[in-house]
């Protein structure tokens, strides 16, 4: 596609529910990144992949958060047993190579009630 | 530890004037720095980057300056235009065998351009 596509754009869920956020990177981009951005703050790194391999997950807050990219293209960020503190904008980015410029998507805004 | 911060949270400039946005970092081992522009409701957009072996890099109407001695980074925008109004983030690139994926962002400076 023309850019990084994320879905859903908005997700409202009740505390305790699981959510899955999807990222479709720019075609041909090797690397894919997940960030979380609180209002008025800069994005905070969560995890990234080169192809299907998860290279770094040091930014995932706890074991309720997981991500996968099974075929080296689309990625899913899953949050289990959501809590109110999980509410944020979740942004995906991709880059052509591991050292290339990051292109960010427009994000998925998660609200946990 | 690694951290990136900004001196000024807001900046208001007259259209046509030059803008300077500042950023400080704490990790002297940092070797890659990037400026992003984020418009309301959109994702961050890459503006310009610089590596630690340089102290200045120019793009179209933008210049990034790096002072490693005082661990300071700045973004200069020449002839600021209304379309430049946005939040600007500096970020430090992590080191994963060359990957720039683990970016550490500052809090952002909001630039407002008065017509």
mmCIF file with all atom_site columns, C-alpha atoms in Angstrom:
data_model
loop_
_atom_site.group_PDB
_atom_site.id
_atom_site.type_symbol
_atom_site.label_atom_id
_atom_site.label_alt_id
_atom_site.label_comp_id
_atom_site.label_asym_id
_atom_site.label_entity_id
_atom_site.label_seq_id
_atom_site.pdbx_PDB_ins_code
_atom_site.Cartn_x
_atom_site.Cartn_y
_atom_site.Cartn_z
_atom_site.occupancy
_atom_site.B_iso_or_equiv
_atom_site.pdbx_formal_charge
_atom_site.auth_seq_id
_atom_site.auth_comp_id
_atom_site.auth_asym_id
_atom_site.auth_atom_id
_atom_site.pdbx_PDB_model_num
ATOM 1   C CA . UNK A 1 1   ? 0.000   0.000   0.000  1.00 0.00 ? 1   UNK A CA 1
ATOM 2   C CA . UNK A 1 2   ? 0.887   3.652   -0.081 1.00 0.00 ? 2   UNK A CA 1
ATOM 3   C CA . UNK A 1 3   ? 1.618   3.844   3.618  1.00 0.00 ? 3   UNK A CA 1
ATOM 4   C CA . UNK A 1 4   ? 1.538   1.940   6.864  1.00 0.00 ? 4   UNK A CA 1
ATOM 5   C CA . UNK A 1 5   ? -2.020  0.881   7.568  1.00 0.00 ? 5   UNK A CA 1
ATOM 6   C CA . UNK A 1 6   ? -3.337  0.184   11.037 1.00 0.00 ? 6   UNK A CA 1
ATOM 7   C CA . UNK A 1 7   ? -6.658  -1.203  12.200 1.00 0.00 ? 7   UNK A CA 1
ATOM 8   C CA . UNK A 1 8   ? -8.841  -0.597  13.955 1.00 0.00 ? 8   UNK A CA 1
ATOM 9   C CA . UNK A 1 9   ? -8.312  3.163   14.101 1.00 0.00 ? 9   UNK A CA 1
ATOM 10  C CA . UNK A 1 10  ? -10.320 3.300   17.305 1.00 0.00 ? 10  UNK A CA 1
ATOM 11  C CA . UNK A 1 11  ? -11.016 0.561   19.805 1.00 0.00 ? 11  UNK A CA 1
ATOM 12  C CA . UNK A 1 12  ? -13.025 0.881   22.996 1.00 0.00 ? 12  UNK A CA 1
ATOM 13  C CA . UNK A 1 13  ? -13.030 -2.132  25.262 1.00 0.00 ? 13  UNK A CA 1
ATOM 14  C CA . UNK A 1 14  ? -13.869 -3.072  28.782 1.00 0.00 ? 14  UNK A CA 1
ATOM 15  C CA . UNK A 1 15  ? -11.249 -3.830  31.353 1.00 0.00 ? 15  UNK A CA 1
ATOM 16  C CA . UNK A 1 16  ? -10.270 -7.477  31.270 1.00 0.00 ? 16  UNK A CA 1
ATOM 17  C CA . UNK A 1 17  ? -10.953 -8.019  27.579 1.00 0.00 ? 17  UNK A CA 1
ATOM 18  C CA . UNK A 1 18  ? -8.287  -8.982  25.071 1.00 0.00 ? 18  UNK A CA 1
ATOM 19  C CA . UNK A 1 19  ? -7.572  -6.766  22.079 1.00 0.00 ? 19  UNK A CA 1
ATOM 20  C CA . UNK A 1 20  ? -5.659  -7.307  18.867 1.00 0.00 ? 20  UNK A CA 1
ATOM 21  C CA . UNK A 1 21  ? -4.247  -4.425  16.856 1.00 0.00 ? 21  UNK A CA 1
ATOM 22  C CA . UNK A 1 22  ? -3.183  -4.961  13.299 1.00 0.00 ? 22  UNK A CA 1
ATOM 23  C CA . UNK A 1 23  ? -0.419  -3.359  11.258 1.00 0.00 ? 23  UNK A CA 1
ATOM 24  C CA . UNK A 1 24  ? 0.059   -3.672  7.530  1.00 0.00 ? 24  UNK A CA 1
ATOM 25  C CA . UNK A 1 25  ? 3.483   -2.224  6.671  1.00 0.00 ? 25  UNK A CA 1
ATOM 26  C CA . UNK A 1 26  ? 4.582   -0.641  3.437  1.00 0.00 ? 26  UNK A CA 1
ATOM 27  C CA . UNK A 1 27  ? 5.058   -3.362  0.851  1.00 0.00 ? 27  UNK A CA 1
ATOM 28  C CA . UNK A 1 28  ? 8.616   -4.642  0.790  1.00 0.00 ? 28  UNK A CA 1
ATOM 29  C CA . UNK A 1 29  ? 9.617   -3.168  4.109  1.00 0.00 ? 29  UNK A CA 1
ATOM 30  C CA . UNK A 1 30  ? 11.772  -5.561  6.070  1.00 0.00 ? 30  UNK A CA 1
ATOM 31  C CA . UNK A 1 31  ? 11.475  -4.043  9.504  1.00 0.00 ? 31  UNK A CA 1
ATOM 32  C CA . UNK A 1 32  ? 8.334   -3.385  11.514 1.00 0.00 ? 32  UNK A CA 1
ATOM 33  C CA . UNK A 1 33  ? 8.067   -1.552  14.808 1.00 0.00 ? 33  UNK A CA 1
ATOM 34  C CA . UNK A 1 34  ? 5.438   -1.052  17.466 1.00 0.00 ? 34  UNK A CA 1
ATOM 35  C CA . UNK A 1 35  ? 5.321   2.078   19.587 1.00 0.00 ? 35  UNK A CA 1
ATOM 36  C CA . UNK A 1 36  ? 2.890   3.433   22.142 1.00 0.00 ? 36  UNK A CA 1
ATOM 37  C CA . UNK A 1 37  ? 2.188   7.144   22.431 1.00 0.00 ? 37  UNK A CA 1
ATOM 38  C CA . UNK A 1 38  ? 0.463   8.837   25.323 1.00 0.00 ? 38  UNK A CA 1
ATOM 39  C CA . UNK A 1 39  ? -1.227  12.163  24.725 1.00 0.00 ? 39  UNK A CA 1
ATOM 40  C CA . UNK A 1 40  ? 1.312   14.960  24.599 1.00 0.00 ? 40  UNK A CA 1
ATOM 41  C CA . UNK A 1 41  ? 4.236   12.578  24.748 1.00 0.00 ? 41  UNK A CA 1
ATOM 42  C CA . UNK A 1 42  ? 6.651   11.129  22.270 1.00 0.00 ? 42  UNK A CA 1
ATOM 43  C CA . UNK A 1 43  ? 6.233   7.548   21.098 1.00 0.00 ? 43  UNK A CA 1
ATOM 44  C CA . UNK A 1 44  ? 7.606   4.851   23.369 1.00 0.00 ? 44  UNK A CA 1
ATOM 45  C CA . UNK A 1 45  ? 9.259   1.803   21.833 1.00 0.00 ? 45  UNK A CA 1
ATOM 46  C CA . UNK A 1 46  ? 7.584   -1.558  22.406 1.00 0.00 ? 46  UNK A CA 1
ATOM 47  C CA . UNK A 1 47  ? 9.055   -4.115  20.017 1.00 0.00 ? 47  UNK A CA 1
ATOM 48  C CA . UNK A 1 48  ? 10.354  -4.641  16.502 1.00 0.00 ? 48  UNK A CA 1
ATOM 49  C CA . UNK A 1 49  ? 10.757  -7.313  13.851 1.00 0.00 ? 49  UNK A CA 1
ATOM 50  C CA . UNK A 1 50  ? 13.079  -7.959  10.971 1.00 0.00 ? 50  UNK A CA 1
ATOM 51  C CA . UNK A 1 51  ? 11.085  -10.120 8.582  1.00 0.00 ? 51  UNK A CA 1
ATOM 52  C CA . UNK A 1 52  ? 9.231   -12.554 10.851 1.00 0.00 ? 52  UNK A CA 1
ATOM 53  C CA . UNK A 1 53  ? 11.833  -12.560 13.620 1.00 0.00 ? 53  UNK A CA 1
ATOM 54  C CA . UNK A 1 54  ? 11.152  -10.521 16.716 1.00 0.00 ? 54  UNK A CA 1
ATOM 55  C CA . UNK A 1 55  ? 14.469  -8.813  17.319 1.00 0.00 ? 55  UNK A CA 1
ATOM 56  C CA . UNK A 1 56  ? 13.716  -6.883  20.444 1.00 0.00 ? 56  UNK A CA 1
ATOM 57  C CA . UNK A 1 57  ? 10.758  -6.915  22.802 1.00 0.00 ? 57  UNK A CA 1
ATOM 58  C CA . UNK A 1 58  ? 12.368  -5.051  25.643 1.00 0.00 ? 58  UNK A CA 1
ATOM 59  C CA . UNK A 1 59  ? 9.787   -2.287  25.499 1.00 0.00 ? 59  UNK A CA 1
ATOM 60  C CA . UNK A 1 60  ? 6.765   -4.485  26.076 1.00 0.00 ? 60  UNK A CA 1
ATOM 61  C CA . UNK A 1 61  ? 5.445   -3.410  29.498 1.00 0.00 ? 61  UNK A CA 1
ATOM 62  C CA . UNK A 1 62  ? 4.584   -6.878  30.814 1.00 0.00 ? 62  UNK A CA 1
ATOM 63  C CA . UNK A 1 63  ? 3.611   -10.367 29.716 1.00 0.00 ? 63  UNK A CA 1
ATOM 64  C CA . UNK A 1 64  ? 0.076   -9.272  28.825 1.00 0.00 ? 64  UNK A CA 1
ATOM 65  C CA . UNK A 1 65  ? 1.574   -7.710  25.716 1.00 0.00 ? 65  UNK A CA 1
ATOM 66  C CA . UNK A 1 66  ? 2.734   -9.792  22.785 1.00 0.00 ? 66  UNK A CA 1
ATOM 67  C CA . UNK A 1 67  ? 3.355   -9.302  19.103 1.00 0.00 ? 67  UNK A CA 1
ATOM 68  C CA . UNK A 1 68  ? 3.814   -11.490 16.104 1.00 0.00 ? 68  UNK A CA 1
ATOM 69  C CA . UNK A 1 69  ? 4.617   -11.176 12.430 1.00 0.00 ? 69  UNK A CA 1
ATOM 70  C CA . UNK A 1 70  ? 4.311   -14.778 11.234 1.00 0.00 ? 70  UNK A CA 1
ATOM 71  C CA . UNK A 1 71  ? 4.873   -14.238 7.517  1.00 0.00 ? 71  UNK A CA 1
ATOM 72  C CA . UNK A 1 72  ? 7.143   -11.253 7.691  1.00 0.00 ? 72  UNK A CA 1
ATOM 73  C CA . UNK A 1 73  ? 4.489   -8.803  6.577  1.00 0.00 ? 73  UNK A CA 1
ATOM 74  C CA . UNK A 1 74  ? 1.365   -8.055  8.633  1.00 0.00 ? 74  UNK A CA 1
ATOM 75  C CA . UNK A 1 75  ? 1.859   -7.841  12.381 1.00 0.00 ? 75  UNK A CA 1
ATOM 76  C CA . UNK A 1 76  ? -0.514  -8.125  15.295 1.00 0.00 ? 76  UNK A CA 1
ATOM 77  C CA . UNK A 1 77  ? -0.028  -6.595  18.721 1.00 0.00 ? 77  UNK A CA 1
ATOM 78  C CA . UNK A 1 78  ? -2.140  -8.377  21.314 1.00 0.00 ? 78  UNK A CA 1
ATOM 79  C CA . UNK A 1 79  ? -2.964  -7.102  24.757 1.00 0.00 ? 79  UNK A CA 1
ATOM 80  C CA . UNK A 1 80  ? -4.541  -9.606  27.086 1.00 0.00 ? 80  UNK A CA 1
ATOM 81  C CA . UNK A 1 81  ? -6.711  -8.764  30.081 1.00 0.00 ? 81  UNK A CA 1
ATOM 82  C CA . UNK A 1 82  ? -6.623  -5.062  29.279 1.00 0.00 ? 82  UNK A CA 1
ATOM 83  C CA . UNK A 1 83  ? -6.314  -2.502  32.028 1.00 0.00 ? 83  UNK A CA 1
ATOM 84  C CA . UNK A 1 84  ? -7.184  1.189   32.023 1.00 0.00 ? 84  UNK A CA 1
ATOM 85  C CA . UNK A 1 85  ? -3.500  2.103   31.995 1.00 0.00 ? 85  UNK A CA 1
ATOM 86  C CA . UNK A 1 86  ? -3.213  0.398   28.602 1.00 0.00 ? 86  UNK A CA 1
ATOM 87  C CA . UNK A 1 87  ? -5.246  3.219   27.057 1.00 0.00 ? 87  UNK A CA 1
ATOM 88  C CA . UNK A 1 88  ? -3.053  4.979   24.518 1.00 0.00 ? 88  UNK A CA 1
ATOM 89  C CA . UNK A 1 89  ? -2.337  5.441   20.837 1.00 0.00 ? 89  UNK A CA 1
ATOM 90  C CA . UNK A 1 90  ? -0.522  2.414   19.472 1.00 0.00 ? 90  UNK A CA 1
ATOM 91  C CA . UNK A 1 91  ? 1.610   3.220   16.457 1.00 0.00 ? 91  UNK A CA 1
ATOM 92  C CA . UNK A 1 92  ? 3.205   0.919   13.976 1.00 0.00 ? 92  UNK A CA 1
ATOM 93  C CA . UNK A 1 93  ? 6.115   1.889   11.754 1.00 0.00 ? 93  UNK A CA 1
ATOM 94  C CA . UNK A 1 94  ? 8.037   0.134   9.039  1.00 0.00 ? 94  UNK A CA 1
ATOM 95  C CA . UNK A 1 95  ? 11.335  0.657   7.288  1.00 0.00 ? 95  UNK A CA 1
ATOM 96  C CA . UNK A 1 96  ? 12.847  -0.672  4.100  1.00 0.00 ? 96  UNK A CA 1
ATOM 97  C CA . UNK A 1 97  ? 15.868  -1.955  5.952  1.00 0.00 ? 97  UNK A CA 1
ATOM 98  C CA . UNK A 1 98  ? 16.966  -2.342  9.540  1.00 0.00 ? 98  UNK A CA 1
ATOM 99  C CA . UNK A 1 99  ? 18.867  0.925   9.347  1.00 0.00 ? 99  UNK A CA 1
ATOM 100 C CA . UNK A 1 100 ? 16.372  2.808   7.239  1.00 0.00 ? 100 UNK A CA 1
ATOM 101 C CA . UNK A 1 101 ? 14.006  5.666   7.894  1.00 0.00 ? 101 UNK A CA 1
ATOM 102 C CA . UNK A 1 102 ? 10.878  4.781   9.836  1.00 0.00 ? 102 UNK A CA 1
ATOM 103 C CA . UNK A 1 103 ? 7.463   5.453   8.318  1.00 0.00 ? 103 UNK A CA 1
ATOM 104 C CA . UNK A 1 104 ? 4.716   5.636   10.902 1.00 0.00 ? 104 UNK A CA 1
ATOM 105 C CA . UNK A 1 105 ? 1.088   4.713   10.521 1.00 0.00 ? 105 UNK A CA 1
ATOM 106 C CA . UNK A 1 106 ? -1.767  6.817   11.819 1.00 0.00 ? 106 UNK A CA 1
ATOM 107 C CA . UNK A 1 107 ? -2.182  4.606   14.845 1.00 0.00 ? 107 UNK A CA 1
ATOM 108 C CA . UNK A 1 108 ? -4.840  2.673   16.708 1.00 0.00 ? 108 UNK A CA 1
ATOM 109 C CA . UNK A 1 109 ? -6.337  4.520   19.633 1.00 0.00 ? 109 UNK A CA 1
ATOM 110 C CA . UNK A 1 110 ? -7.210  2.135   22.425 1.00 0.00 ? 110 UNK A CA 1
ATOM 111 C CA . UNK A 1 111 ? -9.534  3.148   25.241 1.00 0.00 ? 111 UNK A CA 1
ATOM 112 C CA . UNK A 1 112 ? -10.034 0.749   28.102 1.00 0.00 ? 112 UNK A CA 1
ATOM 113 C CA . UNK A 1 113 ? -13.059 1.497   30.243 1.00 0.00 ? 113 UNK A CA 1
ATOM 114 C CA . UNK B 2 1   ? 20.568  6.033   31.302 1.00 0.00 ? 1   UNK B CA 1
ATOM 115 C CA . UNK B 2 2   ? 19.330  7.095   27.904 1.00 0.00 ? 2   UNK B CA 1
ATOM 116 C CA . UNK B 2 3   ? 16.952  9.992   27.753 1.00 0.00 ? 3   UNK B CA 1
ATOM 117 C CA . UNK B 2 4   ? 16.065  12.720  25.343 1.00 0.00 ? 4   UNK B CA 1
ATOM 118 C CA . UNK B 2 5   ? 14.389  15.917  26.387 1.00 0.00 ? 5   UNK B CA 1
ATOM 119 C CA . UNK B 2 6   ? 13.491  19.334  25.059 1.00 0.00 ? 6   UNK B CA 1
ATOM 120 C CA . UNK B 2 7   ? 14.283  22.773  26.449 1.00 0.00 ? 7   UNK B CA 1
ATOM 121 C CA . UNK B 2 8   ? 11.103  24.495  25.246 1.00 0.00 ? 8   UNK B CA 1
ATOM 122 C CA . UNK B 2 9   ? 7.668   22.900  25.193 1.00 0.00 ? 9   UNK B CA 1
ATOM 123 C CA . UNK B 2 10  ? 6.107   25.582  22.956 1.00 0.00 ? 10  UNK B CA 1
ATOM 124 C CA . UNK B 2 11  ? 7.423   27.952  20.344 1.00 0.00 ? 11  UNK B CA 1
ATOM 125 C CA . UNK B 2 12  ? 5.518   30.663  18.520 1.00 0.00 ? 12  UNK B CA 1
ATOM 126 C CA . UNK B 2 13  ? 7.082   32.352  15.493 1.00 0.00 ? 13  UNK B CA 1
ATOM 127 C CA . UNK B 2 14  ? 6.044   34.774  12.807 1.00 0.00 ? 14  UNK B CA 1
ATOM 128 C CA . UNK B 2 15  ? 5.632   33.453  9.305  1.00 0.00 ? 15  UNK B CA 1
ATOM 129 C CA . UNK B 2 16  ? 8.837   33.969  7.397  1.00 0.00 ? 16  UNK B CA 1
ATOM 130 C CA . UNK B 2 17  ? 11.050  33.988  10.460 1.00 0.00 ? 17  UNK B CA 1
ATOM 131 C CA . UNK B 2 18  ? 13.510  31.245  11.265 1.00 0.00 ? 18  UNK B CA 1
ATOM 132 C CA . UNK B 2 19  ? 12.668  28.714  13.978 1.00 0.00 ? 19  UNK B CA 1
ATOM 133 C CA . UNK B 2 20  ? 15.042  26.920  16.288 1.00 0.00 ? 20  UNK B CA 1
ATOM 134 C CA . UNK B 2 21  ? 13.946  23.924  18.319 1.00 0.00 ? 21  UNK B CA 1
ATOM 135 C CA . UNK B 2 22  ? 16.337  22.522  20.907 1.00 0.00 ? 22  UNK B CA 1
ATOM 136 C CA . UNK B 2 23  ? 16.863  19.128  22.438 1.00 0.00 ? 23  UNK B CA 1
ATOM 137 C CA . UNK B 2 24  ? 19.211  17.695  25.057 1.00 0.00 ? 24  UNK B CA 1
ATOM 138 C CA . UNK B 2 25  ? 20.262  14.108  25.455 1.00 0.00 ? 25  UNK B CA 1
ATOM 139 C CA . UNK B 2 26  ? 22.007  12.394  28.310 1.00 0.00 ? 26  UNK B CA 1
ATOM 140 C CA . UNK B 2 27  ? 23.717  9.369   26.788 1.00 0.00 ? 27  UNK B CA 1
ATOM 141 C CA . UNK B 2 28  ? 27.134  10.305  25.491 1.00 0.00 ? 28  UNK B CA 1
ATOM 142 C CA . UNK B 2 29  ? 27.266  7.009   23.595 1.00 0.00 ? 29  UNK B CA 1
ATOM 143 C CA . UNK B 2 30  ? 24.340  8.073   21.394 1.00 0.00 ? 30  UNK B CA 1
ATOM 144 C CA . UNK B 2 31  ? 25.311  7.972   17.758 1.00 0.00 ? 31  UNK B CA 1
ATOM 145 C CA . UNK B 2 32  ? 22.170  8.599   15.778 1.00 0.00 ? 32  UNK B CA 1
ATOM 146 C CA . UNK B 2 33  ? 19.669  11.427  16.120 1.00 0.00 ? 33  UNK B CA 1
ATOM 147 C CA . UNK B 2 34  ? 16.480  12.161  14.274 1.00 0.00 ? 34  UNK B CA 1
ATOM 148 C CA . UNK B 2 35  ? 13.925  14.933  14.120 1.00 0.00 ? 35  UNK B CA 1
ATOM 149 C CA . UNK B 2 36  ? 10.285  14.082  13.527 1.00 0.00 ? 36  UNK B CA 1
ATOM 150 C CA . UNK B 2 37  ? 7.333   16.317  12.773 1.00 0.00 ? 37  UNK B CA 1
ATOM 151 C CA . UNK B 2 38  ? 3.898   15.285  13.962 1.00 0.00 ? 38  UNK B CA 1
ATOM 152 C CA . UNK B 2 39  ? 0.797   17.052  12.755 1.00 0.00 ? 39  UNK B CA 1
ATOM 153 C CA . UNK B 2 40  ? -2.443  16.762  14.645 1.00 0.00 ? 40  UNK B CA 1
ATOM 154 C CA . UNK B 2 41  ? -4.018  13.344  14.224 1.00 0.00 ? 41  UNK B CA 1
ATOM 155 C CA . UNK B 2 42  ? -1.136  11.939  12.229 1.00 0.00 ? 42  UNK B CA 1
ATOM 156 C CA . UNK B 2 43  ? 1.878   9.769   12.862 1.00 0.00 ? 43  UNK B CA 1
ATOM 157 C CA . UNK B 2 44  ? 5.389   11.201  13.235 1.00 0.00 ? 44  UNK B CA 1
ATOM 158 C CA . UNK B 2 45  ? 7.033   12.092  9.946  1.00 0.00 ? 45  UNK B CA 1
ATOM 159 C CA . UNK B 2 46  ? 10.784  11.912  9.441  1.00 0.00 ? 46  UNK B CA 1
ATOM 160 C CA . UNK B 2 47  ? 12.420  15.294  8.810  1.00 0.00 ? 47  UNK B CA 1
ATOM 161 C CA . UNK B 2 48  ? 16.158  14.864  9.035  1.00 0.00 ? 48  UNK B CA 1
ATOM 162 C CA . UNK B 2 49  ? 18.745  12.774  10.814 1.00 0.00 ? 49  UNK B CA 1
ATOM 163 C CA . UNK B 2 50  ? 22.384  13.085  11.795 1.00 0.00 ? 50  UNK B CA 1
ATOM 164 C CA . UNK B 2 51  ? 25.051  10.728  13.030 1.00 0.00 ? 51  UNK B CA 1
ATOM 165 C CA . UNK B 2 52  ? 27.520  11.496  15.763 1.00 0.00 ? 52  UNK B CA 1
ATOM 166 C CA . UNK B 2 53  ? 30.431  11.772  13.342 1.00 0.00 ? 53  UNK B CA 1
ATOM 167 C CA . UNK B 2 54  ? 28.848  14.959  11.988 1.00 0.00 ? 54  UNK B CA 1
ATOM 168 C CA . UNK B 2 55  ? 27.982  18.266  13.618 1.00 0.00 ? 55  UNK B CA 1
ATOM 169 C CA . UNK B 2 56  ? 25.733  19.717  10.936 1.00 0.00 ? 56  UNK B CA 1
ATOM 170 C CA . UNK B 2 57  ? 23.458  18.451  8.244  1.00 0.00 ? 57  UNK B CA 1
ATOM 171 C CA . UNK B 2 58  ? 21.203  20.387  5.923  1.00 0.00 ? 58  UNK B CA 1
ATOM 172 C CA . UNK B 2 59  ? 18.021  19.506  4.164  1.00 0.00 ? 59  UNK B CA 1
ATOM 173 C CA . UNK B 2 60  ? 15.396  21.514  2.375  1.00 0.00 ? 60  UNK B CA 1
ATOM 174 C CA . UNK B 2 61  ? 14.802  24.545  4.657  1.00 0.00 ? 61  UNK B CA 1
ATOM 175 C CA . UNK B 2 62  ? 15.943  22.514  7.662  1.00 0.00 ? 62  UNK B CA 1
ATOM 176 C CA . UNK B 2 63  ? 19.295  22.173  9.360  1.00 0.00 ? 63  UNK B CA 1
ATOM 177 C CA . UNK B 2 64  ? 20.198  19.908  12.242 1.00 0.00 ? 64  UNK B CA 1
ATOM 178 C CA . UNK B 2 65  ? 23.092  20.816  14.487 1.00 0.00 ? 65  UNK B CA 1
ATOM 179 C CA . UNK B 2 66  ? 24.735  18.407  16.902 1.00 0.00 ? 66  UNK B CA 1
ATOM 180 C CA . UNK B 2 67  ? 26.968  19.513  19.740 1.00 0.00 ? 67  UNK B CA 1
ATOM 181 C CA . UNK B 2 68  ? 28.391  16.406  21.306 1.00 0.00 ? 68  UNK B CA 1
ATOM 182 C CA . UNK B 2 69  ? 30.363  18.340  23.897 1.00 0.00 ? 69  UNK B CA 1
ATOM 183 C CA . UNK B 2 70  ? 27.224  19.565  25.603 1.00 0.00 ? 70  UNK B CA 1
ATOM 184 C CA . UNK B 2 71  ? 24.976  16.795  24.297 1.00 0.00 ? 71  UNK B CA 1
ATOM 185 C CA . UNK B 2 72  ? 22.679  19.166  22.506 1.00 0.00 ? 72  UNK B CA 1
ATOM 186 C CA . UNK B 2 73  ? 20.722  18.854  19.285 1.00 0.00 ? 73  UNK B CA 1
ATOM 187 C CA . UNK B 2 74  ? 18.833  21.550  17.453 1.00 0.00 ? 74  UNK B CA 1
ATOM 188 C CA . UNK B 2 75  ? 16.560  21.846  14.463 1.00 0.00 ? 75  UNK B CA 1
ATOM 189 C CA . UNK B 2 76  ? 16.554  25.037  12.470 1.00 0.00 ? 76  UNK B CA 1
ATOM 190 C CA . UNK B 2 77  ? 13.716  25.791  10.083 1.00 0.00 ? 77  UNK B CA 1
ATOM 191 C CA . UNK B 2 78  ? 14.313  28.606  7.629  1.00 0.00 ? 78  UNK B CA 1
ATOM 192 C CA . UNK B 2 79  ? 11.509  30.905  6.505  1.00 0.00 ? 79  UNK B CA 1
ATOM 193 C CA . UNK B 2 80  ? 8.921   29.182  8.666  1.00 0.00 ? 80  UNK B CA 1
ATOM 194 C CA . UNK B 2 81  ? 5.584   28.621  6.969  1.00 0.00 ? 81  UNK B CA 1
ATOM 195 C CA . UNK B 2 82  ? 2.099   27.937  8.366  1.00 0.00 ? 82  UNK B CA 1
ATOM 196 C CA . UNK B 2 83  ? 2.473   24.339  7.194  1.00 0.00 ? 83  UNK B CA 1
ATOM 197 C CA . UNK B 2 84  ? 5.354   23.932  9.593  1.00 0.00 ? 84  UNK B CA 1
ATOM 198 C CA . UNK B 2 85  ? 2.985   24.195  12.550 1.00 0.00 ? 85  UNK B CA 1
ATOM 199 C CA . UNK B 2 86  ? 3.205   20.865  14.351 1.00 0.00 ? 86  UNK B CA 1
ATOM 200 C CA . UNK B 2 87  ? 4.816   19.118  17.283 1.00 0.00 ? 87  UNK B CA 1
ATOM 201 C CA . UNK B 2 88  ? 8.484   18.372  16.737 1.00 0.00 ? 88  UNK B CA 1
ATOM 202 C CA . UNK B 2 89  ? 10.204  15.469  18.428 1.00 0.00 ? 89  UNK B CA 1
ATOM 203 C CA . UNK B 2 90  ? 13.858  14.706  18.646 1.00 0.00 ? 90  UNK B CA 1
ATOM 204 C CA . UNK B 2 91  ? 14.784  11.066  19.042 1.00 0.00 ? 91  UNK B CA 1
ATOM 205 C CA . UNK B 2 92  ? 17.826  9.019   19.678 1.00 0.00 ? 92  UNK B CA 1
ATOM 206 C CA . UNK B 2 93  ? 18.381  5.849   17.699 1.00 0.00 ? 93  UNK B CA 1
ATOM 207 C CA . UNK B 2 94  ? 19.219  2.651   19.533 1.00 0.00 ? 94  UNK B CA 1
ATOM 208 C CA . UNK B 2 95  ? 22.089  0.420   18.563 1.00 0.00 ? 95  UNK B CA 1
ATOM 209 C CA . UNK B 2 96  ? 21.127  -3.041  17.382 1.00 0.00 ? 96  UNK B CA 1
ATOM 210 C CA . UNK B 2 97  ? 23.764  -3.889  14.875 1.00 0.00 ? 97  UNK B CA 1
ATOM 211 C CA . UNK B 2 98  ? 22.772  -0.858  12.907 1.00 0.00 ? 98  UNK B CA 1
ATOM 212 C CA . UNK B 2 99  ? 19.029  -0.947  13.420 1.00 0.00 ? 99  UNK B CA 1
ATOM 213 C CA . UNK B 2 100 ? 17.461  2.362   14.213 1.00 0.00 ? 100 UNK B CA 1
ATOM 214 C CA . UNK B 2 101 ? 14.235  0.794   15.373 1.00 0.00 ? 101 UNK B CA 1
ATOM 215 C CA . UNK B 2 102 ? 14.464  1.419   19.100 1.00 0.00 ? 102 UNK B CA 1
ATOM 216 C CA . UNK B 2 103 ? 14.013  5.161   19.017 1.00 0.00 ? 103 UNK B CA 1
ATOM 217 C CA . UNK B 2 104 ? 13.866  7.080   22.281 1.00 0.00 ? 104 UNK B CA 1
ATOM 218 C CA . UNK B 2 105 ? 11.717  10.161  21.823 1.00 0.00 ? 105 UNK B CA 1
ATOM 219 C CA . UNK B 2 106 ? 11.620  13.400  23.745 1.00 0.00 ? 106 UNK B CA 1
ATOM 220 C CA . UNK B 2 107 ? 8.379   15.008  24.839 1.00 0.00 ? 107 UNK B CA 1
ATOM 221 C CA . UNK B 2 108 ? 8.024   17.306  21.869 1.00 0.00 ? 108 UNK B CA 1
ATOM 222 C CA . UNK B 2 109 ? 7.918   21.018  21.128 1.00 0.00 ? 109 UNK B CA 1
ATOM 223 C CA . UNK B 2 110 ? 4.813   22.543  19.664 1.00 0.00 ? 110 UNK B CA 1
ATOM 224 C CA . UNK B 2 111 ? 5.605   25.043  16.924 1.00 0.00 ? 111 UNK B CA 1
ATOM 225 C CA . UNK B 2 112 ? 2.932   27.601  16.105 1.00 0.00 ? 112 UNK B CA 1
ATOM 226 C CA . UNK B 2 113 ? 3.382   29.853  13.093 1.00 0.00 ? 113 UNK B CA 1
ATOM 227 C CA . UNK B 2 114 ? 1.580   33.172  13.134 1.00 0.00 ? 114 UNK B CA 1
ATOM 228 C CA . UNK B 2 115 ? 0.542   34.537  9.729  1.00 0.00 ? 115 UNK B CA 1
#
